[in-house]
Amino acid sequence: MASKTRLYVDHPLGAGQLVPLSQDQAHYLFSVMRLPVGAVITVFNGQHGAWDAQVAEAGKRKGLLACVAQTQALQMPPDLWLLFAPIRKERTAFIVEKATEMGAARVLPVRTEFTQKANRVRQDKLQAHAIEAAEQCGGTFVPEVAELAKITTVLEGWDSNRRLLFCDEAMVGAALDVPDMRGPWAILIGPEGGFSEAERARLRGLDYAHTLSLGPRILRADTAAVAALTVWQQALGDW
Amino acid sequence: MASKTRLYVDHPLGAGQLVPLSQDQAHYLFSVMRLPVGAVITVFNGQHGAWDAQVAEAGKRKGLLACVAQTQALQMPPDLWLLFAPIRKERTAFIVEKATEMGAARVLPVRTEFTQKANRVRQDKLQAHAIEAAEQCGGTFVPEVAELAKITTVLEGWDSNRRLLFCDEAMVGAALDVPDMRGPWAILIGPEGGFSEAERARLRGLDYAHTLSLGPRILRADTAAVAALTVWQQALGDW
C-alpha cells in the first residue's frame, strides 16, 4: 500500500536533469526513509509537472537525484486566491494546508480590525505547510503564501477584474450565480470575531464583491475556508 | 466583542428550572471565567433550545444556574450521518468538530480494512469534542458520536431507506441529483489508504449508495469530510 515518496524541489526538472538535495531533504530520504542509491521517488517543483527521479548519490548531508521520466503534467489550479485573517497558529497552518488541497492558486493572510495581535504569521512556515500539503496530496502545484498585510492595503491595490467572494456570518448571501462569472476570483474568510462595521460597510460597497452564505450554523474560520472553496470549485472551478 | 459563555448541560431546561453544575463546569465558570453570582450565560442541552441562565450559587466544586428565558429554539440538523474511518488522533477530533459545525445529526467512526490499528477511538472523548464544537459554534444540537464499529457490521444493519454518499478518490462520481433525493442520508469518508478492492466492490453494489467526486486533487480525510458535507448541505440540506 506504500505509495512513492513525493518531494518538492526548488530546481528545474527535465529528462536526465540532476537535482541536488538540501541537507534536510538528504536527511529525510536517507536517514529517515533509508532509501538506497537506485531508489525511485517522485519530485515536482510547481512548474514542470511530476517526475520519477532516481537516487544517484546518497549522503548524510547531501545527495543527488536524476530525473527519469515525467509522470504527471503540471496541473494548475483555477485562478482563485484565498484571503483569511490569521487565527491561532495550528488552525492557520490548517487553512494553508486546506487551501492547497482544495486548489487555491495563492493564499493571502490579511489583518483585519478584529484580528488578534497574538496571531502572528511566519510566511516561511506557512509556505512550508503549503509545500507539505502538495507533497502529501499528489499535487504538482504549490500556492504562493503572501506576507501578512492589512486588508485595507490589500483592497487599495485590488484589480477590480478579480471578483471577491466574501463570507461573513453576519451577512445573508445569495447563491453563487454561475453565468458570466468566470475569471479571476478571491475568497475572503473573516476573523473569528467577525468584521468591524467599517470593514463590513466597505466590503459591501465594492463593485467586485459578492457575498456567500454558509448555512445557519456559525463555522470556524478553517471550516468556512474549506466550505467556501468547495462551493466555488463546484460552481466555477475545476471540480 | 466578548460573547456570552455557552455551556452544554445534561439537564432539562425550562422557565425557572434550576440546573446543578458538575465539578468541571463549576471550575470553568467560577475559577477560570470568574463569573459572579447573578452573571448570565447561555445553556443548551440538545433538546430544549438555548436559554439565558443566571448564576444562583457559585462554589469551587459546585454551583447552580437558574433558567431565565429561552433565547433560541432547538435547531435540528438535517437527517444526515457522517461515517468516517479514524485517522490520527488530532484529525479524528477535527472531523467530529467539523461534522458538528456543518450540521451532521450523527457521527459514526467505522473501521475499514485499511484503517490503521493505532487509530483507536475513545467515544467519550469524541463526544466531548462534539459538545465543545456545539458550544463554540452557537449550535443548540449535539450530534451523537457512536462507538467505533466495523464497516461491514454497520452495513449489515443498514436501513436501505438511508442513502449513502460514498467519497473515494479512486472513483469518479456523478453530481448529486437533487430531485427525489430528499430523505435520510449518510456520507462515508474513506480511510487515508483508500478502500480495499473488496470494500469498493461491495459499496458499488449497494442500491442505496451514490458516489461523489471531490475534484482532481486528493483530499485528506478531514478536508474531504467538510467538502462532502458542503456539497450535501447545498444540494439537499438546510443551507
Tab-separated table of C-alpha atoms in Angstrom:
chain	number	residue	atom	x	y	z
A	1	MET	CA	0.000	0.000	0.000
A	2	ALA	CA	3.001	2.299	0.370
A	3	SER	CA	2.972	4.969	-2.259
A	4	LYS	CA	6.092	6.543	-3.655
A	5	THR	CA	7.689	9.320	-1.616
A	6	ARG	CA	6.841	12.726	-3.099
A	7	LEU	CA	9.283	15.569	-2.700
A	8	TYR	CA	9.044	19.232	-3.661
A	9	VAL	CA	12.354	20.544	-5.024
A	10	ASP	CA	13.285	24.095	-5.893
A	11	HIS	CA	15.108	23.120	-9.070
A	12	PRO	CA	14.334	22.714	-12.788
A	13	LEU	CA	13.090	19.259	-13.813
A	14	GLY	CA	13.526	17.552	-17.180
A	15	ALA	CA	14.779	14.342	-18.780
A	16	GLY	CA	18.201	13.474	-17.362
A	17	GLN	CA	18.219	16.567	-15.144
A	18	LEU	CA	20.296	16.200	-11.972
A	19	VAL	CA	18.703	17.611	-8.824
A	20	PRO	CA	20.890	18.322	-5.775
A	21	LEU	CA	19.251	17.804	-2.398
A	22	SER	CA	19.328	20.116	0.585
A	23	GLN	CA	20.642	18.863	3.910
A	24	ASP	CA	17.082	18.446	5.245
A	25	GLN	CA	15.970	16.550	2.176
A	26	ALA	CA	19.013	14.243	2.307
A	27	HIS	CA	18.341	13.599	5.992
A	28	TYR	CA	14.710	12.771	5.286
A	29	LEU	CA	15.345	10.489	2.313
A	30	PHE	CA	18.443	8.671	3.519
A	31	SER	CA	18.302	8.715	7.330
A	32	VAL	CA	14.535	8.699	7.933
A	33	MET	CA	13.218	6.848	4.873
A	34	ARG	CA	16.501	4.917	4.420
A	35	LEU	CA	16.305	4.985	0.640
A	36	PRO	CA	19.285	3.404	-1.126
A	37	VAL	CA	21.008	4.565	-4.318
A	38	GLY	CA	18.802	3.497	-7.207
A	39	ALA	CA	15.510	4.035	-5.346
A	40	VAL	CA	12.898	5.994	-7.268
A	41	ILE	CA	10.818	8.809	-5.791
A	42	THR	CA	8.501	11.423	-7.251
A	43	VAL	CA	9.670	15.031	-7.444
A	44	PHE	CA	7.860	18.189	-8.502
A	45	ASN	CA	8.745	21.859	-8.464
A	46	GLY	CA	5.429	23.563	-9.075
A	47	GLN	CA	6.319	24.276	-12.705
A	48	HIS	CA	7.343	21.181	-14.634
A	49	GLY	CA	4.837	18.551	-13.510
A	50	ALA	CA	5.866	15.475	-11.523
A	51	TRP	CA	8.843	13.282	-12.403
A	52	ASP	CA	10.171	9.922	-11.367
A	53	ALA	CA	13.661	10.569	-10.078
A	54	GLN	CA	16.279	8.051	-9.079
A	55	VAL	CA	18.685	8.420	-6.178
A	56	ALA	CA	22.125	8.875	-7.801
A	57	GLU	CA	24.088	9.799	-4.676
A	58	ALA	CA	23.033	9.358	-1.058
A	59	GLY	CA	24.897	11.058	1.770
A	60	LYS	CA	24.131	12.064	5.316
A	61	ARG	CA	24.006	15.730	4.466
A	62	LYS	CA	23.679	15.794	0.712
A	63	GLY	CA	22.509	13.778	-2.213
A	64	LEU	CA	21.659	13.847	-5.885
A	65	LEU	CA	18.594	12.729	-7.807
A	66	ALA	CA	18.411	12.079	-11.543
A	67	CYS	CA	15.117	12.709	-13.325
A	68	VAL	CA	13.935	9.660	-15.255
A	69	ALA	CA	10.545	10.399	-16.790
A	70	GLN	CA	7.614	12.735	-16.342
A	71	THR	CA	4.675	11.014	-14.647
A	72	GLN	CA	2.227	13.928	-14.349
A	73	ALA	CA	1.847	17.131	-16.302
A	74	LEU	CA	1.640	20.349	-14.321
A	75	GLN	CA	-1.925	20.788	-13.157
A	76	MET	CA	-2.568	24.440	-12.428
A	77	PRO	CA	-5.426	25.256	-10.075
A	78	PRO	CA	-8.037	27.804	-11.164
A	79	ASP	CA	-7.151	31.495	-10.724
A	80	LEU	CA	-8.518	31.587	-7.201
A	81	TRP	CA	-6.991	33.297	-4.196
A	82	LEU	CA	-7.835	32.652	-0.568
A	83	LEU	CA	-7.670	35.614	1.824
A	84	PHE	CA	-8.054	34.875	5.518
A	85	ALA	CA	-7.497	36.580	8.848
A	86	PRO	CA	-4.950	34.570	10.862
A	87	ILE	CA	-6.326	32.666	13.805
A	88	ARG	CA	-4.355	30.666	16.295
A	89	LYS	CA	-1.245	29.002	14.988
A	90	GLU	CA	-2.383	25.447	14.424
A	91	ARG	CA	-5.556	26.484	12.625
A	92	THR	CA	-3.729	28.985	10.444
A	93	ALA	CA	-1.494	26.126	9.283
A	94	PHE	CA	-4.617	24.083	8.608
A	95	ILE	CA	-6.102	26.821	6.434
A	96	VAL	CA	-2.973	26.910	4.282
A	97	GLU	CA	-2.982	23.122	4.018
A	98	LYS	CA	-6.673	23.081	3.082
A	99	ALA	CA	-6.247	25.865	0.511
A	100	THR	CA	-3.520	23.803	-1.166
A	101	GLU	CA	-5.586	20.609	-1.251
A	102	MET	CA	-8.686	22.427	-2.428
A	103	GLY	CA	-6.873	24.107	-5.316
A	104	ALA	CA	-6.292	27.735	-4.424
A	105	ALA	CA	-3.576	29.382	-6.515
A	106	ARG	CA	-2.494	31.945	-3.910
A	107	VAL	CA	-3.009	32.352	-0.176
A	108	LEU	CA	-3.001	35.792	1.455
A	109	PRO	CA	-3.131	36.234	5.239
A	110	VAL	CA	-4.796	39.580	5.953
A	111	ARG	CA	-5.013	41.585	9.151
A	112	THR	CA	-8.456	42.941	9.973
A	113	GLU	CA	-9.570	45.179	12.817
A	114	PHE	CA	-10.537	42.231	14.982
A	115	THR	CA	-7.558	40.022	14.124
A	116	GLN	CA	-5.862	39.126	17.385
A	117	LYS	CA	-2.399	40.665	17.614
A	118	ALA	CA	-1.096	37.408	19.027
A	119	ASN	CA	-1.893	35.661	15.776
A	120	ARG	CA	1.420	36.324	14.099
A	121	VAL	CA	2.216	34.730	10.820
A	122	ARG	CA	5.561	33.440	9.656
A	123	GLN	CA	5.394	33.399	5.886
A	124	ASP	CA	8.215	30.842	5.559
A	125	LYS	CA	6.495	28.400	7.915
A	126	LEU	CA	3.173	28.755	6.126
A	127	GLN	CA	4.853	28.316	2.742
A	128	ALA	CA	6.403	25.107	4.087
A	129	HIS	CA	2.910	23.910	5.068
A	130	ALA	CA	1.703	24.537	1.513
A	131	ILE	CA	4.636	22.521	0.157
A	132	GLU	CA	3.988	19.674	2.576
A	133	ALA	CA	0.304	19.628	1.635
A	134	ALA	CA	1.177	19.468	-2.065
A	135	GLU	CA	3.633	16.629	-1.379
A	136	GLN	CA	1.042	14.667	0.572
A	137	CYS	CA	-1.870	15.212	-1.711
A	138	GLY	CA	-0.459	14.377	-5.088
A	139	GLY	CA	-0.409	17.961	-6.305
A	140	THR	CA	2.058	19.319	-8.843
A	141	PHE	CA	1.489	22.960	-7.912
A	142	VAL	CA	2.264	24.853	-4.711
A	143	PRO	CA	0.280	28.014	-3.979
A	144	GLU	CA	2.309	31.057	-3.049
A	145	VAL	CA	1.696	32.237	0.504
A	146	ALA	CA	1.917	36.022	0.721
A	147	GLU	CA	3.249	38.016	3.664
A	148	LEU	CA	0.643	39.202	6.145
A	149	ALA	CA	-0.827	42.535	5.049
A	150	LYS	CA	-3.588	44.796	6.274
A	151	ILE	CA	-6.852	44.137	4.492
A	152	THR	CA	-7.192	47.847	3.763
A	153	THR	CA	-3.803	47.775	1.986
A	154	VAL	CA	-4.742	44.667	0.006
A	155	LEU	CA	-8.030	46.220	-1.101
A	156	GLU	CA	-6.359	49.501	-2.096
A	157	GLY	CA	-4.238	47.640	-4.630
A	158	TRP	CA	-7.040	45.350	-5.815
A	159	ASP	CA	-7.589	44.661	-9.506
A	160	SER	CA	-11.342	45.067	-9.876
A	161	ASN	CA	-11.387	42.315	-12.517
A	162	ARG	CA	-10.854	39.871	-9.690
A	163	ARG	CA	-14.164	39.146	-8.004
A	164	LEU	CA	-14.183	38.790	-4.228
A	165	LEU	CA	-16.374	36.204	-2.541
A	166	PHE	CA	-16.974	37.424	0.917
A	167	CYS	CA	-18.019	35.052	3.696
A	168	ASP	CA	-19.263	36.647	6.848
A	169	GLU	CA	-21.608	35.091	9.330
A	170	ALA	CA	-23.499	38.346	9.808
A	171	MET	CA	-24.479	38.597	6.151
A	172	VAL	CA	-27.029	36.616	4.230
A	173	GLY	CA	-25.519	35.705	0.917
A	174	ALA	CA	-27.093	34.873	-2.376
A	175	ALA	CA	-26.239	31.671	-4.177
A	176	LEU	CA	-23.273	31.936	-6.468
A	177	ASP	CA	-24.641	32.799	-9.893
A	178	VAL	CA	-22.671	30.864	-12.412
A	179	PRO	CA	-23.298	32.531	-15.792
A	180	ASP	CA	-20.797	35.174	-16.814
A	181	MET	CA	-18.854	34.809	-13.592
A	182	ARG	CA	-15.802	33.011	-14.944
A	183	GLY	CA	-12.474	34.720	-14.463
A	184	PRO	CA	-10.201	35.505	-11.536
A	185	TRP	CA	-11.699	35.269	-8.066
A	186	ALA	CA	-10.697	35.516	-4.443
A	187	ILE	CA	-12.433	34.166	-1.360
A	188	LEU	CA	-12.239	36.188	1.860
A	189	ILE	CA	-12.766	34.449	5.201
A	190	GLY	CA	-13.403	36.785	8.098
A	191	PRO	CA	-11.718	36.641	11.509
A	192	GLU	CA	-13.235	34.717	14.406
A	193	GLY	CA	-14.513	37.977	15.911
A	194	GLY	CA	-16.199	38.936	12.629
A	195	PHE	CA	-15.556	42.063	10.601
A	196	SER	CA	-15.926	45.531	12.106
A	197	GLU	CA	-18.864	47.661	10.984
A	198	ALA	CA	-16.476	49.858	8.985
A	199	GLU	CA	-14.957	46.856	7.231
A	200	ARG	CA	-18.361	45.383	6.519
A	201	ALA	CA	-19.609	48.653	5.042
A	202	ARG	CA	-16.501	48.933	2.900
A	203	LEU	CA	-16.783	45.342	1.643
A	204	ARG	CA	-20.470	45.788	0.881
A	205	GLY	CA	-19.678	48.828	-1.215
A	206	LEU	CA	-17.195	47.091	-3.501
A	207	ASP	CA	-18.453	46.512	-7.049
A	208	TYR	CA	-16.496	43.301	-7.358
A	209	ALA	CA	-17.629	41.770	-4.054
A	210	HIS	CA	-20.217	39.004	-3.743
A	211	THR	CA	-21.483	37.515	-0.510
A	212	LEU	CA	-21.812	33.841	0.236
A	213	SER	CA	-23.904	32.182	2.913
A	214	LEU	CA	-22.522	29.064	4.539
A	215	GLY	CA	-25.639	27.831	6.275
A	216	PRO	CA	-27.365	28.522	9.576
A	217	ARG	CA	-24.569	27.400	11.923
A	218	ILE	CA	-21.520	29.506	12.728
A	219	LEU	CA	-18.402	27.956	11.210
A	220	ARG	CA	-14.868	28.281	12.475
A	221	ALA	CA	-12.543	30.015	10.032
A	222	ASP	CA	-10.827	26.819	8.904
A	223	THR	CA	-14.155	25.069	8.321
A	224	ALA	CA	-15.509	28.110	6.474
A	225	ALA	CA	-12.427	28.148	4.230
A	226	VAL	CA	-12.980	24.561	3.073
A	227	ALA	CA	-16.742	25.077	2.688
A	228	ALA	CA	-16.336	28.260	0.633
A	229	LEU	CA	-13.637	26.673	-1.540
A	230	THR	CA	-15.985	23.722	-2.127
A	231	VAL	CA	-18.869	25.962	-3.175
A	232	TRP	CA	-16.627	27.925	-5.516
A	233	GLN	CA	-14.883	24.891	-7.022
A	234	GLN	CA	-18.226	23.240	-7.704
A	235	ALA	CA	-19.752	26.313	-9.328
A	236	LEU	CA	-16.812	27.893	-11.109
A	237	GLY	CA	-13.678	25.810	-10.606
A	238	ASP	CA	-12.169	22.553	-11.791
A	239	TRP	CA	-14.333	20.044	-9.899
B	1	MET	CA	-16.782	41.913	21.453
B	2	ALA	CA	-16.979	39.166	24.060
B	3	SER	CA	-19.982	36.990	23.540
B	4	LYS	CA	-21.826	35.214	26.307
B	5	THR	CA	-20.360	31.962	27.586
B	6	ARG	CA	-22.220	28.960	26.158
B	7	LEU	CA	-22.425	25.778	28.155
B	8	TYR	CA	-23.864	22.373	27.309
B	9	VAL	CA	-25.691	20.838	30.283
B	10	ASP	CA	-27.117	17.358	30.625
B	11	HIS	CA	-30.271	18.547	32.352
B	12	PRO	CA	-33.829	19.623	31.404
B	13	LEU	CA	-34.244	23.329	30.640
B	14	GLY	CA	-37.357	25.460	31.122
B	15	ALA	CA	-38.606	28.660	32.716
B	16	GLY	CA	-37.393	28.817	36.344
B	17	GLN	CA	-35.630	25.474	36.018
B	18	LEU	CA	-32.634	25.061	38.329
B	19	VAL	CA	-29.585	23.415	36.768
B	20	PRO	CA	-26.871	21.944	39.018
B	21	LEU	CA	-23.320	22.192	37.681
B	22	SER	CA	-20.710	19.450	37.588
B	23	GLN	CA	-17.351	19.978	39.286
B	24	ASP	CA	-15.672	20.674	35.929
B	25	GLN	CA	-18.351	23.160	34.927
B	26	ALA	CA	-18.149	24.970	38.277
B	27	HIS	CA	-14.376	25.128	37.960
B	28	TYR	CA	-14.641	26.568	34.444
B	29	LEU	CA	-17.309	29.152	35.224
B	30	PHE	CA	-16.137	30.330	38.632
B	31	SER	CA	-12.371	29.721	38.753
B	32	VAL	CA	-11.439	30.162	35.076
B	33	MET	CA	-14.078	32.633	33.844
B	34	ARG	CA	-14.533	34.114	37.345
B	35	LEU	CA	-18.257	34.666	36.897
B	36	PRO	CA	-20.038	36.080	39.979
B	37	VAL	CA	-23.488	35.180	41.296
B	38	GLY	CA	-26.001	36.967	39.080
B	39	ALA	CA	-23.958	36.622	35.873
B	40	VAL	CA	-25.901	35.356	32.870
B	41	ILE	CA	-24.667	32.664	30.498
B	42	THR	CA	-26.269	30.633	27.709
B	43	VAL	CA	-27.074	26.974	28.313
B	44	PHE	CA	-28.411	24.291	25.982
B	45	ASN	CA	-28.959	20.567	26.306
B	46	GLY	CA	-29.501	19.446	22.731
B	47	GLN	CA	-33.255	19.180	23.250
B	48	HIS	CA	-34.814	22.371	24.610
B	49	GLY	CA	-33.117	25.123	22.611
B	50	ALA	CA	-30.824	27.686	24.224
B	51	TRP	CA	-31.628	29.543	27.437
B	52	ASP	CA	-30.262	32.503	29.317
B	53	ALA	CA	-29.382	31.198	32.762
B	54	GLN	CA	-28.272	33.148	35.787
B	55	VAL	CA	-25.669	32.022	38.294
B	56	ALA	CA	-27.637	31.346	41.527
B	57	GLU	CA	-24.857	29.694	43.538
B	58	ALA	CA	-21.130	29.726	42.795
B	59	GLY	CA	-18.746	27.353	44.553
B	60	LYS	CA	-15.317	25.945	43.848
B	61	ARG	CA	-16.672	22.499	43.118
B	62	LYS	CA	-20.362	23.061	42.573
B	63	GLY	CA	-22.852	25.641	41.516
B	64	LEU	CA	-26.416	26.251	40.431
B	65	LEU	CA	-27.883	28.051	37.446
B	66	ALA	CA	-31.451	29.290	37.129
B	67	CYS	CA	-33.011	29.387	33.658
B	68	VAL	CA	-34.379	32.835	32.814
B	69	ALA	CA	-35.702	32.803	29.275
B	70	GLN	CA	-35.328	30.853	26.051
B	71	THR	CA	-33.173	32.695	23.517
B	72	GLN	CA	-33.095	30.140	20.680
B	73	ALA	CA	-35.424	27.357	19.686
B	74	LEU	CA	-33.903	23.932	19.125
B	75	GLN	CA	-32.486	23.816	15.634
B	76	MET	CA	-32.234	20.231	14.474
B	77	PRO	CA	-29.782	19.477	11.670
B	78	PRO	CA	-30.999	17.503	8.644
B	79	ASP	CA	-31.154	13.699	8.988
B	80	LEU	CA	-27.568	13.270	7.843
B	81	TRP	CA	-24.967	10.927	9.293
B	82	LEU	CA	-21.231	11.124	8.799
B	83	LEU	CA	-19.300	7.847	8.674
B	84	PHE	CA	-15.532	8.055	8.646
B	85	ALA	CA	-12.520	5.813	9.147
B	86	PRO	CA	-10.494	7.110	12.103
B	87	ILE	CA	-7.198	8.721	11.231
B	88	ARG	CA	-4.638	10.009	13.649
B	89	LYS	CA	-5.953	11.401	16.885
B	90	GLU	CA	-5.918	15.129	16.244
B	91	ARG	CA	-7.556	14.829	12.849
B	92	THR	CA	-10.212	12.462	14.123
B	93	ALA	CA	-11.162	15.112	16.674
B	94	PHE	CA	-11.262	17.657	13.862
B	95	ILE	CA	-13.658	15.522	11.834
B	96	VAL	CA	-16.069	15.323	14.768
B	97	GLU	CA	-15.801	19.076	15.320
B	98	LYS	CA	-16.390	19.771	11.616
B	99	ALA	CA	-19.355	17.382	11.460
B	100	THR	CA	-20.953	19.274	14.349
B	101	GLU	CA	-20.420	22.695	12.790
B	102	MET	CA	-21.557	21.526	9.384
B	103	GLY	CA	-24.804	20.089	10.730
B	104	ALA	CA	-24.483	16.310	10.821
B	105	ALA	CA	-27.011	14.631	13.102
B	106	ARG	CA	-24.896	11.583	13.962
B	107	VAL	CA	-21.232	10.694	13.629
B	108	LEU	CA	-20.088	7.087	13.212
B	109	PRO	CA	-16.411	6.089	13.277
B	110	VAL	CA	-16.024	2.932	11.176
B	111	ARG	CA	-13.141	0.523	10.873
B	112	THR	CA	-12.227	-0.455	7.328
B	113	GLU	CA	-9.642	-2.917	6.071
B	114	PHE	CA	-7.006	-0.223	5.723
B	115	THR	CA	-7.811	1.654	8.932
B	116	GLN	CA	-4.627	1.771	10.966
B	117	LYS	CA	-4.931	-0.256	14.139
B	118	ALA	CA	-3.197	2.528	16.012
B	119	ASN	CA	-6.089	4.855	15.277
B	120	ARG	CA	-8.115	3.997	18.332
B	121	VAL	CA	-11.180	5.962	19.155
B	122	ARG	CA	-12.432	6.926	22.560
B	123	GLN	CA	-16.128	7.575	22.163
B	124	ASP	CA	-16.337	9.718	25.302
B	125	LYS	CA	-13.515	11.990	24.127
B	126	LEU	CA	-15.044	12.376	20.678
B	127	GLN	CA	-18.466	13.091	22.176
B	128	ALA	CA	-16.817	15.804	24.286
B	129	HIS	CA	-15.382	17.318	21.088
B	130	ALA	CA	-18.865	17.413	19.567
B	131	ILE	CA	-20.177	19.180	22.678
B	132	GLU	CA	-17.340	21.698	22.630
B	133	ALA	CA	-17.928	22.393	18.938
B	134	ALA	CA	-21.643	22.986	19.588
B	135	GLU	CA	-20.779	25.316	22.481
B	136	GLN	CA	-18.356	27.298	20.341
B	137	CYS	CA	-20.441	27.494	17.232
B	138	GLY	CA	-23.771	28.659	18.541
B	139	GLY	CA	-25.485	25.324	17.995
B	140	THR	CA	-28.397	24.051	20.055
B	141	PHE	CA	-27.940	20.437	18.981
B	142	VAL	CA	-25.111	17.982	19.668
B	143	PRO	CA	-24.658	15.054	17.288
B	144	GLU	CA	-24.346	11.642	18.896
B	145	VAL	CA	-20.947	10.043	18.337
B	146	ALA	CA	-21.283	6.273	18.003
B	147	GLU	CA	-18.781	3.677	19.194
B	148	LEU	CA	-16.271	2.518	16.606
B	149	ALA	CA	-17.695	-0.379	14.581
B	150	LYS	CA	-16.564	-2.391	11.590
B	151	ILE	CA	-17.942	-1.021	8.351
B	152	THR	CA	-19.149	-4.499	7.415
B	153	THR	CA	-21.196	-4.635	10.635
B	154	VAL	CA	-22.620	-1.165	10.060
B	155	LEU	CA	-23.647	-2.046	6.506
B	156	GLU	CA	-25.224	-5.331	7.595
B	157	GLY	CA	-27.650	-3.413	9.804
B	158	TRP	CA	-28.246	-0.614	7.300
B	159	ASP	CA	-31.751	0.695	6.620
B	160	SER	CA	-31.842	0.890	2.828
B	161	ASN	CA	-34.051	3.978	3.027
B	162	ARG	CA	-30.965	5.885	4.121
B	163	ARG	CA	-28.920	6.790	1.077
B	164	LEU	CA	-25.149	6.575	1.358
B	165	LEU	CA	-22.913	9.148	-0.291
B	166	PHE	CA	-19.632	7.498	-0.855
B	167	CYS	CA	-16.456	9.544	-1.343
B	168	ASP	CA	-13.454	7.672	-2.603
B	169	GLU	CA	-10.587	9.143	-4.521
B	170	ALA	CA	-10.431	6.163	-6.858
B	171	MET	CA	-13.986	6.624	-8.099
B	172	VAL	CA	-15.383	9.241	-10.407
B	173	GLY	CA	-18.667	10.416	-9.023
B	174	ALA	CA	-21.661	11.930	-10.650
B	175	ALA	CA	-23.085	15.224	-9.452
B	176	LEU	CA	-25.627	14.910	-6.711
B	177	ASP	CA	-29.016	14.795	-8.410
B	178	VAL	CA	-31.400	16.804	-6.353
B	179	PRO	CA	-34.931	15.754	-7.420
B	180	ASP	CA	-36.470	12.922	-5.433
B	181	MET	CA	-33.415	12.524	-3.263
B	182	ARG	CA	-34.775	14.049	-0.074
B	183	GLY	CA	-34.815	11.832	2.984
B	184	PRO	CA	-32.242	10.316	5.303
B	185	TRP	CA	-28.649	10.237	4.104
B	186	ALA	CA	-25.191	9.301	5.290
B	187	ILE	CA	-21.812	10.408	3.978
B	188	LEU	CA	-18.943	7.919	4.075
B	189	ILE	CA	-15.362	9.190	4.033
B	190	GLY	CA	-12.770	6.546	3.247
B	191	PRO	CA	-9.537	5.940	5.144
B	192	GLU	CA	-6.268	7.583	4.114
B	193	GLY	CA	-5.136	4.350	2.465
B	194	GLY	CA	-8.365	4.145	0.442
B	195	PHE	CA	-10.852	1.302	0.489
B	196	SER	CA	-9.813	-2.264	-0.313
B	197	GLU	CA	-10.964	-3.772	-3.593
B	198	ALA	CA	-13.449	-5.954	-1.722
B	199	GLU	CA	-14.890	-2.965	0.135
B	200	ARG	CA	-15.098	-0.944	-3.043
B	201	ALA	CA	-16.908	-3.735	-4.872
B	202	ARG	CA	-19.338	-4.119	-2.002
B	203	LEU	CA	-20.041	-0.392	-1.802
B	204	ARG	CA	-20.539	-0.175	-5.560
B	205	GLY	CA	-23.090	-2.953	-5.374
B	206	LEU	CA	-25.323	-1.250	-2.814
B	207	ASP	CA	-28.621	0.024	-4.206
B	208	TYR	CA	-28.667	2.936	-1.817
B	209	ALA	CA	-25.089	4.102	-2.475
B	210	HIS	CA	-24.172	7.119	-4.580
B	211	THR	CA	-20.663	8.271	-5.400
B	212	LEU	CA	-19.378	11.812	-5.120
B	213	SER	CA	-16.340	13.311	-6.769
B	214	LEU	CA	-14.404	15.932	-4.817
B	215	GLY	CA	-12.271	17.318	-7.601
B	216	PRO	CA	-8.963	16.361	-9.191
B	217	ARG	CA	-6.730	16.710	-6.103
B	218	ILE	CA	-6.505	14.108	-3.368
B	219	LEU	CA	-8.051	15.428	-0.157
B	220	ARG	CA	-7.138	14.412	3.355
B	221	ALA	CA	-9.986	12.751	5.219
B	222	ASP	CA	-10.818	15.812	7.331
B	223	THR	CA	-10.853	18.083	4.270
B	224	ALA	CA	-12.973	15.570	2.355
B	225	ALA	CA	-15.459	15.457	5.247
B	226	VAL	CA	-16.050	19.217	5.165
B	227	ALA	CA	-16.174	19.289	1.359
B	228	ALA	CA	-18.684	16.429	1.138
B	229	LEU	CA	-20.831	17.934	3.905
B	230	THR	CA	-20.808	21.244	1.996
B	231	VAL	CA	-21.903	19.612	-1.263
B	232	TRP	CA	-24.684	17.731	0.507
B	233	GLN	CA	-25.895	20.685	2.591
B	234	GLN	CA	-26.046	22.861	-0.511
B	235	ALA	CA	-27.940	20.321	-2.587
B	236	LEU	CA	-30.179	18.618	-0.036
B	237	GLY	CA	-29.661	20.148	3.387
B	238	ASP	CA	-30.528	23.294	5.294
B	239	TRP	CA	-28.117	25.768	3.683
